Amino acid sequence: PCYNPGPWLEETILSVAAQDYPALEHVVVDACSTDGTAEILARHRHLLHQVIVEPDSGPAEAICKGHAGSDADLLGWINADDLLAPGALLRLGAAFAQAPEADIVHGSSLPHRARRIIGHQRPLPDGPEGFTTDALADVFGRWAEGRFFLQPEALVARRFWDGLGPRLDASLSAVFDYELWLRAAAARPRILQVGWPVAFYRIHAAQRTAARSAVAAEQVAVRDRFAAPALPPAREEALRARLRGALVQHGRPARLLLVDQWCAET
């Protein structure tokens, strides 16, 4: 999915083409970009299975358009600012061929800022049994610590995707993938882990998830559809009272600085 992705789109297309995977359908869905995307798509049209250019409501709708009509065994998507790592699809495809009963197959991701790798995102580091609704609901704990998918490193089996109701929630601007994983966790999928970095995940100021506070609010609203963790009322009131006292000094609110290395926004 893309809309005015700039020069990164070409790198993304070439990273997929360089996989040299023998049975691949690579679809680009462009929401009528005006930044030179048309020229990039024309230049690399021979590398693509399909190009769809028409207005949409956002990436969730675009992804569903790209998946429609495909009979591929595994489905996934990569944003127009990310890259597939060398050998990624061969590793995932070979693993799935050995275990075709798997519902989700995934590797890891390498987040980077301006080509400087800042970490190694290993989803489900404690094993597939950690993929539960309750664990996913821990937005400011396990999710914030990077214990789940950034997204491009995971592929979903077609039969499992169809069983989930093969749609993404187009009303969500940024966390439609999180909503998908919550639905998936409720279905208790069979997960296959592959020890290979699958994607380079670019962190930059223009990405949708850079506005961390807005994304967190949307994520919590989605989380509450599936699970609503809450403190016992007495404990919550005690914490509120302590925080009120701690955050007011000499009649004024305390000044706070929060730095998050995973986001472009501080």
PDB file of N, CA and C in Angstrom, residues 113 118 139-140 143-146 203 207 209-213 216 257-266:
ATOM      1  N   ARG A 113      16.999   3.727  11.793  1.00  0.00           N
ATOM      2  CA  ARG A 113      16.753   5.145  11.556  1.00  0.00           C
ATOM      3  C   ARG A 113      17.875   5.660  10.664  1.00  0.00           C
ATOM      4  N   ILE A 118      18.939   0.149  15.042  1.00  0.00           N
ATOM      5  CA  ILE A 118      18.841   0.534  16.451  1.00  0.00           C
ATOM      6  C   ILE A 118      18.345  -0.607  17.335  1.00  0.00           C
ATOM      7  N   VAL A 139      -0.590  -3.243  26.310  1.00  0.00           N
ATOM      8  CA  VAL A 139      -0.095  -2.242  25.354  1.00  0.00           C
ATOM      9  C   VAL A 139       1.164  -1.562  25.852  1.00  0.00           C
ATOM     10  N   PHE A 140       1.200  -1.195  27.134  1.00  0.00           N
ATOM     11  CA  PHE A 140       2.325  -0.407  27.650  1.00  0.00           C
ATOM     12  C   PHE A 140       3.378  -1.279  28.335  1.00  0.00           C
ATOM     13  N   TRP A 143       3.723  -5.235  24.676  1.00  0.00           N
ATOM     14  CA  TRP A 143       3.690  -4.678  23.316  1.00  0.00           C
ATOM     15  C   TRP A 143       4.745  -3.579  23.168  1.00  0.00           C
ATOM     16  N   ALA A 144       4.799  -2.668  24.124  1.00  0.00           N
ATOM     17  CA  ALA A 144       5.764  -1.567  24.048  1.00  0.00           C
ATOM     18  C   ALA A 144       7.205  -2.062  24.096  1.00  0.00           C
ATOM     19  N   GLU A 145       7.427  -3.229  24.703  1.00  0.00           N
ATOM     20  CA  GLU A 145       8.775  -3.789  24.761  1.00  0.00           C
ATOM     21  C   GLU A 145       9.174  -4.485  23.465  1.00  0.00           C
ATOM     22  N   GLY A 146       8.255  -4.542  22.484  1.00  0.00           N
ATOM     23  CA  GLY A 146       8.577  -5.137  21.195  1.00  0.00           C
ATOM     24  C   GLY A 146       8.457  -6.646  21.155  1.00  0.00           C
ATOM     25  N   ILE A 203      12.280   3.748  10.644  1.00  0.00           N
ATOM     26  CA  ILE A 203      11.663   4.683  11.584  1.00  0.00           C
ATOM     27  C   ILE A 203      11.976   6.101  11.120  1.00  0.00           C
ATOM     28  N   GLN A 207       6.145   8.676   9.157  1.00  0.00           N
ATOM     29  CA  GLN A 207       5.340   7.457   9.185  1.00  0.00           C
ATOM     30  C   GLN A 207       4.132   7.628  10.094  1.00  0.00           C
ATOM     31  N   THR A 209       2.921   5.816  12.414  1.00  0.00           N
ATOM     32  CA  THR A 209       3.098   5.460  13.820  1.00  0.00           C
ATOM     33  C   THR A 209       4.033   6.411  14.559  1.00  0.00           C
ATOM     34  N   ALA A 210       4.531   7.467  13.865  1.00  0.00           N
ATOM     35  CA  ALA A 210       5.421   8.410  14.542  1.00  0.00           C
ATOM     36  C   ALA A 210       4.670   9.251  15.576  1.00  0.00           C
ATOM     37  N   ALA A 211       3.380   9.496  15.345  1.00  0.00           N
ATOM     38  CA  ALA A 211       2.567  10.265  16.302  1.00  0.00           C
ATOM     39  C   ALA A 211       2.165   9.323  17.439  1.00  0.00           C
ATOM     40  N   ARG A 212       3.077   9.103  18.368  1.00  0.00           N
ATOM     41  CA  ARG A 212       2.934   8.020  19.338  1.00  0.00           C
ATOM     42  C   ARG A 212       1.696   8.149  20.217  1.00  0.00           C
ATOM     43  N   SER A 213       1.380   9.357  20.653  1.00  0.00           N
ATOM     44  CA  SER A 213       0.243   9.495  21.576  1.00  0.00           C
ATOM     45  C   SER A 213      -1.070   9.150  20.879  1.00  0.00           C
ATOM     46  N   ALA A 216      -1.215   5.366  20.378  1.00  0.00           N
ATOM     47  CA  ALA A 216      -1.493   4.676  21.642  1.00  0.00           C
ATOM     48  C   ALA A 216      -2.974   4.770  22.003  1.00  0.00           C
ATOM     49  N   LEU A 257      10.149  14.738  30.980  1.00  0.00           N
ATOM     50  CA  LEU A 257      10.714  14.480  29.659  1.00  0.00           C
ATOM     51  C   LEU A 257      10.670  12.986  29.413  1.00  0.00           C
ATOM     52  N   LEU A 258      10.062  12.582  28.311  1.00  0.00           N
ATOM     53  CA  LEU A 258       9.971  11.177  27.955  1.00  0.00           C
ATOM     54  C   LEU A 258      10.664  10.958  26.612  1.00  0.00           C
ATOM     55  N   VAL A 259      11.623  10.061  26.570  1.00  0.00           N
ATOM     56  CA  VAL A 259      12.343   9.746  25.336  1.00  0.00           C
ATOM     57  C   VAL A 259      12.100   8.286  24.991  1.00  0.00           C
ATOM     58  N   ASP A 260      11.683   8.021  23.755  1.00  0.00           N
ATOM     59  CA  ASP A 260      11.393   6.673  23.293  1.00  0.00           C
ATOM     60  C   ASP A 260      12.259   6.389  22.075  1.00  0.00           C
ATOM     61  N   GLN A 261      13.209   5.482  22.196  1.00  0.00           N
ATOM     62  CA  GLN A 261      14.152   5.224  21.111  1.00  0.00           C
ATOM     63  C   GLN A 261      13.507   4.573  19.907  1.00  0.00           C
ATOM     64  N   TRP A 262      12.320   4.008  20.068  1.00  0.00           N
ATOM     65  CA  TRP A 262      11.674   3.299  18.958  1.00  0.00           C
ATOM     66  C   TRP A 262      10.898   4.230  18.045  1.00  0.00           C
ATOM     67  N   CYS A 263      10.723   5.488  18.431  1.00  0.00           N
ATOM     68  CA  CYS A 263       9.891   6.381  17.642  1.00  0.00           C
ATOM     69  C   CYS A 263      10.661   7.624  17.230  1.00  0.00           C
ATOM     70  N   ALA A 264      10.182   8.218  16.125  1.00  0.00           N
ATOM     71  CA  ALA A 264      10.807   9.447  15.657  1.00  0.00           C
ATOM     72  C   ALA A 264      10.381  10.625  16.532  1.00  0.00           C
ATOM     73  N   GLU A 265       9.239  10.475  17.185  1.00  0.00           N
ATOM     74  CA  GLU A 265       8.694  11.579  17.978  1.00  0.00           C
ATOM     75  C   GLU A 265       9.233  11.499  19.420  1.00  0.00           C
ATOM     76  N   THR A 266       9.628  12.621  19.971  1.00  0.00           N
ATOM     77  CA  THR A 266      10.000  12.681  21.384  1.00  0.00           C
ATOM     78  C   THR A 266       9.035  13.630  22.089  1.00  0.00           C
TER      79      THR A 266
END
